Amino acid sequence: MDKLIAKDRFKQLADMWYLREPAFFAVYCINNLTENPYINCAIRCGQGKIEYNAEFINSLTDNQLEELMKTEMIRVFLKHPYSRRPINCPNEKLIAASDMTLYGHYKFDEYRFVNPADFGLETGKFYEWYLANIPNDGSNGEDADTDDNSNNDGKKYGYETDVPGSMSDRAALWDEDDERCDKINELIEQINSSNSWGSIPGNLTEKIVASSKAKIDYRKTLSGFRASILSSKRHLTRMRPNRRFDFQQMGSKYDLETRLLIAVDTSLSVTHLELANFYGVIQRMFRYGVAQIDVIQFDSQLQTPQPISLKDAKHLKISEVKGRGGTDFQVVFDYLREHNFYDGMIIFTDGYATQPKIEFFTRTKFVWVLSDEKCYDEHNGWMKKIGRVCYINAK
């Protein structure tokens, strides 16, 4: 019976949104409503689903249910459940950063959500900025409440919120999903073109629309670069049929031969968050089809005379990242001159250095990946003379 009562309440809310809140109704409809009696929270979103616990839902008033649902729908609009997840970032921190992003843009009447003042942070910043600036232990310099019997486990991290259930469970479905982000961006464009935002305030709609726009799509740039460097070597074999003559003739086997060099700027102007974001993108986009990926670190000099693997580079701690001085691109191209067998090279940097001189012949193709849009605007002119250019904004 609980399941029917809870499900009927969601249907009633959806019917009301259909008439009064077209934006909330639209984003609600692209998610599958699913009951999960094992979660320790009322509602959570992610992986294209809205999961709910009927026991929690039945304890909420209609106003409380609507506020929680609206909050989750706004998170989806801003794509927080589908954004890149920093390495070893606890779920509680994800929820807290999301709450802080909403603070000042949306009025909460029923519950107290985490706000920037709890940690002495500025309001009006982006989700990624709050993720980078919330203390790792969630405390604001005072002793956090460590009562493990609390129903809201965010309390033991120092997060001030009275939203029912576990903060950790509320972000348990959050994971990077570019396809889902694209679908949400298309929905935002449709809503914005018809100006069907309902009660969502103007400053929040501007933030939502801004989150859906990207001047440079790094995925297209890197995908095109990947396609241009892929190579393989053909071998004849009796173990595979010939496409034309079946087993009467020898078939073909192709072995991957693509070798990729990644040069990472580890100067102080490139943050650890930006490095982690970059490694995550590269691992996802170059996971298949590349036989060898070598990573070198550089600032004003080469910090890794012997390349390391992408896996090892991704899991380096802040204290293990070598360099953190100035930047000199010439050392990277000098290394390539001595190891001129790579099919492609990716240089991740903020761009603040002298243009390198390439005074040797190479078949290697290049792509520059800048750490944010501002760096791209300043440096893409001369970089395009060498190779492709894009940026990945982690701020």
Coordinates of C-alpha atoms in Angstrom, one line a residue:
M1 CA 0.0 0.0 0.0
D2 CA 2.9 2.4 0.8
K3 CA 4.2 2.0 -2.7
L4 CA 0.8 3.0 -4.2
I5 CA 0.5 6.0 -1.9
A6 CA 4.0 7.3 -2.7
K7 CA 3.7 6.7 -6.4
D8 CA 0.3 8.4 -6.5
R9 CA 1.9 11.4 -4.8
F10 CA 4.5 11.7 -7.5
K11 CA 1.8 11.4 -10.2
Q12 CA -0.2 14.2 -8.5
L13 CA 2.9 16.4 -8.4
A14 CA 3.7 15.7 -12.0
D15 CA 0.1 16.6 -13.0
M16 CA 0.4 19.9 -11.2
W17 CA 3.8 20.6 -12.8
Y18 CA 2.3 19.9 -16.2
L19 CA -0.1 22.9 -15.7
R20 CA 2.1 25.3 -13.7
E21 CA 5.8 24.3 -14.0
P22 CA 6.6 23.3 -17.6
A23 CA 10.4 23.3 -17.0
F24 CA 10.2 21.0 -14.0
F25 CA 7.7 18.7 -15.8
A26 CA 10.0 18.4 -18.8
V27 CA 13.1 17.4 -16.9
Y28 CA 11.0 15.1 -14.7
C29 CA 9.8 13.3 -17.9
I30 CA 13.3 12.4 -19.1
N31 CA 13.9 10.4 -15.9
N32 CA 12.5 7.0 -14.9
L33 CA 10.7 7.1 -11.6
T34 CA 11.8 4.0 -9.6
E35 CA 11.2 2.8 -6.0
N36 CA 14.2 1.6 -4.0
P37 CA 13.3 0.6 -0.5
Y38 CA 17.0 0.2 0.4
I39 CA 18.2 3.8 0.0
N40 CA 18.7 5.9 3.1
C41 CA 17.1 9.1 1.7
A42 CA 13.8 10.3 0.4
I43 CA 14.8 11.0 -3.2
R44 CA 18.0 10.9 -5.3
C45 CA 18.7 11.4 -9.0
G46 CA 21.4 9.9 -11.4
Q47 CA 21.8 7.4 -14.2
G48 CA 18.6 8.7 -15.8
K49 CA 16.5 7.7 -12.8
I50 CA 14.6 9.3 -9.9
E51 CA 14.8 6.8 -7.1
Y52 CA 12.7 7.2 -4.0
N53 CA 12.1 5.4 -0.7
A54 CA 8.3 5.1 0.0
E55 CA 8.8 5.1 3.8
F56 CA 10.6 8.5 3.6
I57 CA 8.1 9.9 1.1
N58 CA 5.2 9.0 3.4
S59 CA 6.7 11.0 6.2
L60 CA 6.9 14.2 4.1
T61 CA 4.3 16.9 3.7
D62 CA 3.3 17.9 0.1
N63 CA 5.4 21.1 0.4
Q64 CA 8.4 19.2 1.6
L65 CA 8.1 16.6 -1.2
E66 CA 7.8 19.3 -3.8
E67 CA 10.8 21.2 -2.5
L68 CA 13.0 18.1 -2.5
M69 CA 11.8 17.2 -6.0
K70 CA 12.4 20.7 -7.4
T71 CA 15.9 20.7 -5.8
E72 CA 16.8 17.4 -7.5
M73 CA 15.4 18.6 -10.9
I74 CA 17.5 21.8 -10.7
R75 CA 20.6 19.6 -10.0
V76 CA 19.8 17.7 -13.1
F77 CA 19.4 20.9 -15.1
L78 CA 22.8 22.0 -13.9
K79 CA 24.1 18.4 -14.7
H80 CA 25.6 17.9 -11.3
P81 CA 24.7 14.2 -11.2
Y82 CA 26.4 13.7 -14.6
S83 CA 29.5 15.9 -14.2
R84 CA 33.1 14.6 -13.8
R85 CA 33.7 13.2 -10.4
P86 CA 37.0 14.2 -8.8
I87 CA 39.2 11.3 -7.6
N88 CA 38.4 10.1 -4.1
C89 CA 35.8 12.8 -3.6
P90 CA 33.2 11.7 -1.0
N91 CA 29.5 11.8 -1.9
E92 CA 28.8 14.2 0.9
K93 CA 31.1 16.8 -0.7
L94 CA 29.4 16.4 -4.0
I95 CA 26.0 17.2 -2.4
A96 CA 27.4 20.1 -0.4
A97 CA 29.0 21.7 -3.4
S98 CA 25.7 21.3 -5.3
D99 CA 23.7 22.8 -2.5
M100 CA 26.1 25.8 -2.4
T101 CA 25.7 26.3 -6.1
L102 CA 21.9 26.6 -5.7
Y103 CA 22.2 28.9 -2.6
G104 CA 21.3 32.5 -3.5
H105 CA 19.6 31.4 -6.7
Y106 CA 16.6 29.5 -5.2
K107 CA 14.6 30.0 -2.1
F108 CA 14.3 27.0 0.3
D109 CA 11.4 27.2 2.7
E110 CA 11.1 23.7 4.1
Y111 CA 14.7 22.6 4.7
R112 CA 18.1 24.0 5.4
F113 CA 20.5 23.1 2.7
V114 CA 24.3 23.5 3.0
N115 CA 25.3 27.1 2.1
P116 CA 28.7 28.7 1.5
A117 CA 28.6 30.8 4.7
D118 CA 29.0 27.5 6.6
F119 CA 32.7 27.4 5.4
G120 CA 33.3 31.1 4.9
L121 CA 33.1 30.8 1.1
E122 CA 31.7 33.2 -1.4
T123 CA 28.3 32.9 -2.9
G124 CA 27.6 32.7 -6.7
K125 CA 30.5 30.4 -7.6
F126 CA 30.4 27.4 -9.8
Y127 CA 29.9 23.8 -8.7
E128 CA 33.5 22.8 -9.6
W129 CA 34.8 25.8 -7.6
Y130 CA 33.0 24.7 -4.4
L131 CA 34.2 21.2 -4.9
A132 CA 37.8 22.5 -5.0
N133 CA 37.4 24.8 -2.0
I134 CA 35.3 22.8 0.5
P135 CA 37.7 21.4 3.2
N136 CA 38.3 17.7 2.7
D137 CA 37.0 16.9 6.1
G138 CA 33.9 19.0 5.6
S139 CA 34.7 21.1 8.7
N140 CA 34.9 24.9 8.9
G141 CA 37.7 24.9 11.3
E142 CA 35.7 23.8 14.3
D143 CA 35.2 20.3 15.6
A144 CA 32.6 18.5 13.4
D145 CA 29.8 16.5 15.0
T146 CA 30.8 12.9 14.9
D147 CA 27.6 11.4 16.1
D148 CA 27.4 8.2 14.1
N149 CA 23.8 7.6 15.2
S150 CA 22.6 10.6 13.4
N151 CA 20.2 9.9 10.6
N152 CA 21.9 12.4 8.4
D153 CA 25.5 11.2 8.0
G154 CA 26.5 14.6 6.6
K155 CA 26.6 15.8 10.2
K156 CA 29.7 13.9 11.0
Y157 CA 31.5 15.8 8.2
G158 CA 30.3 19.2 9.6
Y159 CA 27.7 19.9 7.0
E160 CA 24.7 21.8 8.3
T161 CA 21.6 20.4 6.7
D162 CA 18.3 19.0 7.9
V163 CA 17.3 17.2 4.7
P164 CA 16.2 13.7 5.8
G165 CA 18.4 10.8 5.1
S166 CA 22.1 10.1 4.2
M167 CA 24.0 12.7 2.3
S168 CA 26.2 9.9 0.9
D169 CA 23.2 8.0 -0.4
R170 CA 21.8 11.1 -2.1
A171 CA 24.8 11.2 -4.5
A172 CA 25.3 7.5 -4.8
L173 CA 24.1 7.5 -8.4
W174 CA 26.2 10.4 -9.5
D175 CA 28.7 9.5 -12.3
E176 CA 30.0 11.2 -15.4
D177 CA 27.8 10.7 -18.4
D178 CA 28.4 12.9 -21.5
E179 CA 25.4 11.5 -23.4
R180 CA 23.0 12.3 -20.6
C181 CA 24.5 15.8 -20.5
D182 CA 23.9 16.3 -24.2
K183 CA 20.3 15.2 -23.8
I184 CA 19.8 17.7 -20.9
N185 CA 21.4 20.5 -22.9
E186 CA 19.0 19.8 -25.8
L187 CA 16.1 20.0 -23.4
I188 CA 17.4 23.3 -21.9
E189 CA 17.6 24.8 -25.5
Q190 CA 13.9 23.8 -26.1
I191 CA 12.7 25.3 -22.9
N192 CA 14.7 28.5 -23.3
S193 CA 13.5 29.0 -26.9
S194 CA 9.9 28.8 -25.7
N195 CA 10.6 30.7 -22.5
S196 CA 8.9 28.0 -20.5
W197 CA 10.8 28.3 -17.2
G198 CA 7.8 28.7 -14.9
S199 CA 8.7 29.8 -11.4
I200 CA 12.4 29.3 -11.8
P201 CA 13.9 32.7 -11.1
G202 CA 15.8 34.6 -13.9
N203 CA 19.2 34.4 -12.3
L204 CA 19.0 30.6 -12.0
T205 CA 17.7 30.2 -15.6
E206 CA 20.8 32.2 -16.7
K207 CA 23.0 29.8 -14.8
I208 CA 21.2 26.8 -16.3
V209 CA 21.4 28.2 -19.8
A210 CA 25.1 29.1 -19.4
S211 CA 25.9 25.5 -18.2
S212 CA 24.5 24.2 -21.5
K213 CA 26.7 26.3 -23.8
A214 CA 30.2 25.5 -24.8
K215 CA 32.1 27.5 -27.4
I216 CA 34.6 24.7 -28.0
D217 CA 33.6 21.0 -27.7
Y218 CA 36.8 19.3 -26.5
R219 CA 35.2 15.9 -27.2
K220 CA 34.9 16.6 -30.9
T221 CA 38.5 18.0 -31.0
L222 CA 40.0 15.0 -29.2
S223 CA 37.8 12.5 -31.1
G224 CA 39.0 14.0 -34.4
F225 CA 42.6 13.9 -33.2
R226 CA 42.2 10.3 -32.1
A227 CA 40.8 9.3 -35.5
S228 CA 43.7 11.0 -37.3
I229 CA 46.5 9.1 -35.3
L230 CA 45.0 5.6 -35.2
S231 CA 47.2 3.1 -37.1
S232 CA 47.4 -0.7 -37.3
K233 CA 49.6 -3.3 -38.9
R234 CA 48.0 -6.0 -41.1
H235 CA 49.1 -9.6 -40.7
L236 CA 47.9 -12.6 -42.7
T237 CA 46.5 -15.6 -40.7
R238 CA 44.8 -18.9 -41.3
M239 CA 42.8 -18.5 -38.1
R240 CA 40.4 -16.0 -39.8
P241 CA 38.4 -16.3 -43.0
N242 CA 39.2 -14.2 -46.0
R243 CA 36.4 -11.6 -46.6
R244 CA 36.2 -12.6 -50.2
F245 CA 37.3 -16.2 -50.4
D246 CA 36.4 -17.5 -47.0
F247 CA 39.0 -20.1 -45.7
Q248 CA 40.4 -20.8 -49.2
Q249 CA 42.6 -17.8 -48.7
M250 CA 44.3 -16.4 -45.6
G251 CA 42.4 -13.8 -43.6
S252 CA 43.7 -10.6 -42.1
K253 CA 44.5 -9.7 -38.5
Y254 CA 45.2 -6.1 -37.4
D255 CA 47.4 -5.3 -34.5
L256 CA 47.2 -1.8 -32.9
E257 CA 50.3 0.3 -33.3
T258 CA 49.3 3.8 -32.3
R259 CA 51.7 5.4 -29.8
L260 CA 50.6 8.5 -27.9
L261 CA 52.7 10.9 -25.9
I262 CA 51.0 13.1 -23.3
A263 CA 53.0 16.1 -22.0
V264 CA 51.5 17.6 -18.8
D265 CA 52.4 21.1 -17.6
T266 CA 53.0 20.7 -13.8
S267 CA 53.8 24.4 -13.1
L268 CA 52.1 26.0 -10.2
S269 CA 49.6 27.8 -12.5
V270 CA 47.9 24.4 -13.3
T271 CA 45.9 23.1 -10.3
H272 CA 45.6 19.5 -9.2
L273 CA 41.9 19.7 -9.9
E274 CA 42.6 20.6 -13.5
L275 CA 45.2 17.8 -13.8
A276 CA 42.7 15.2 -12.4
N277 CA 40.0 16.5 -14.8
F278 CA 42.3 16.2 -17.8
Y279 CA 43.5 12.7 -16.9
G280 CA 39.9 11.5 -16.5
V281 CA 39.0 12.9 -20.0
I282 CA 42.0 11.3 -21.6
Q283 CA 41.4 7.9 -20.0
R284 CA 37.8 7.9 -21.2
M285 CA 38.5 9.0 -24.8
F286 CA 41.7 7.0 -25.4
R287 CA 40.9 3.8 -23.5
Y288 CA 40.6 1.7 -26.6
G289 CA 42.5 1.6 -29.9
V290 CA 45.8 3.0 -28.6
A291 CA 48.6 0.5 -28.1
Q292 CA 50.9 2.7 -26.0
I293 CA 50.3 5.9 -23.9
D294 CA 53.3 7.6 -22.3
V295 CA 53.1 10.5 -19.9
I296 CA 55.8 13.0 -19.3
Q297 CA 55.7 15.9 -16.8
F298 CA 57.3 19.3 -17.4
D299 CA 57.5 22.8 -16.2
S300 CA 60.7 24.8 -17.0
Q301 CA 62.5 21.5 -17.5
L302 CA 61.5 17.9 -18.1
Q303 CA 60.5 16.3 -14.7
T304 CA 60.2 12.7 -15.9
P305 CA 63.1 11.6 -18.1
Q306 CA 61.5 8.2 -18.3
P307 CA 57.8 8.3 -19.3
I308 CA 55.1 6.9 -16.9
S309 CA 51.9 5.2 -17.7
L310 CA 48.5 7.1 -17.8
K311 CA 47.3 5.0 -14.9
D312 CA 50.2 5.9 -12.7
A313 CA 50.0 9.6 -13.7
K314 CA 46.3 9.7 -12.9
H315 CA 46.8 8.4 -9.3
L316 CA 49.7 10.6 -8.4
K317 CA 49.0 12.6 -5.2
I318 CA 49.6 16.3 -5.0
S319 CA 52.9 15.8 -3.2
E320 CA 54.1 13.4 -5.9
V321 CA 53.5 15.8 -8.9
K322 CA 56.9 16.9 -10.0
G323 CA 57.8 20.4 -11.0
R324 CA 55.4 23.2 -9.9
G325 CA 57.8 25.9 -11.3
G326 CA 57.6 28.0 -14.5
T327 CA 56.8 26.6 -18.0
D328 CA 59.0 26.0 -21.1
F329 CA 57.4 24.2 -24.0
Q330 CA 60.7 23.8 -25.7
V331 CA 61.8 20.9 -23.4
V332 CA 58.8 18.9 -24.6
F333 CA 59.6 19.2 -28.2
D334 CA 63.3 18.5 -27.5
Y335 CA 62.2 15.3 -25.9
L336 CA 60.1 14.5 -29.0
R337 CA 63.1 15.1 -31.3
E338 CA 65.0 12.4 -29.4
H339 CA 62.0 10.1 -29.4
N340 CA 60.4 10.8 -32.8
F341 CA 58.3 7.7 -33.1
Y342 CA 55.0 8.8 -31.6
D343 CA 51.9 9.1 -33.8
G344 CA 50.4 11.9 -31.7
M345 CA 51.2 14.2 -28.8
I346 CA 48.7 15.9 -26.4
I347 CA 50.0 18.9 -24.5
F348 CA 48.0 20.0 -21.4
T349 CA 48.8 23.4 -20.1
D350 CA 47.6 26.9 -19.3
G351 CA 49.6 28.2 -22.2
Y352 CA 51.6 30.9 -20.4
A353 CA 55.0 30.3 -22.0
T354 CA 57.1 31.2 -25.1
Q355 CA 56.1 29.6 -28.4
P356 CA 58.4 26.6 -29.0
K357 CA 60.5 26.1 -32.1
I358 CA 60.1 22.9 -34.0
E359 CA 63.3 22.7 -36.1
F360 CA 63.1 19.0 -37.0
F361 CA 60.9 16.8 -39.2
T362 CA 58.2 14.8 -37.5
R363 CA 55.1 12.9 -38.5
T364 CA 53.7 13.4 -35.0
K365 CA 50.3 15.2 -34.8
F366 CA 49.6 17.6 -32.0
V367 CA 46.7 18.8 -30.0
W368 CA 46.9 21.5 -27.3
V369 CA 44.5 21.2 -24.4
L370 CA 44.1 24.4 -22.4
S371 CA 43.1 24.4 -18.7
D372 CA 40.2 26.9 -19.2
E373 CA 38.4 29.2 -21.7
K374 CA 40.4 32.3 -20.7
C375 CA 43.7 30.5 -21.5
Y376 CA 42.2 29.3 -24.8
D377 CA 41.2 32.8 -25.9
E378 CA 44.7 34.1 -25.1
H379 CA 46.9 31.4 -26.7
N380 CA 44.9 29.6 -29.4
G381 CA 46.2 31.9 -32.2
W382 CA 49.8 30.6 -32.2
M383 CA 48.9 27.1 -31.0
K384 CA 46.8 26.5 -34.1
K385 CA 49.9 26.9 -36.2
I386 CA 51.2 23.7 -34.6
G387 CA 48.1 21.6 -34.2
R388 CA 44.5 21.4 -32.9
V389 CA 43.5 23.4 -29.9
C390 CA 40.7 23.0 -27.3
Y391 CA 40.1 23.6 -23.6
I392 CA 38.6 21.7 -20.7
N393 CA 37.1 24.0 -18.1
A394 CA 37.4 22.6 -14.6
K395 CA 36.7 25.8 -12.7

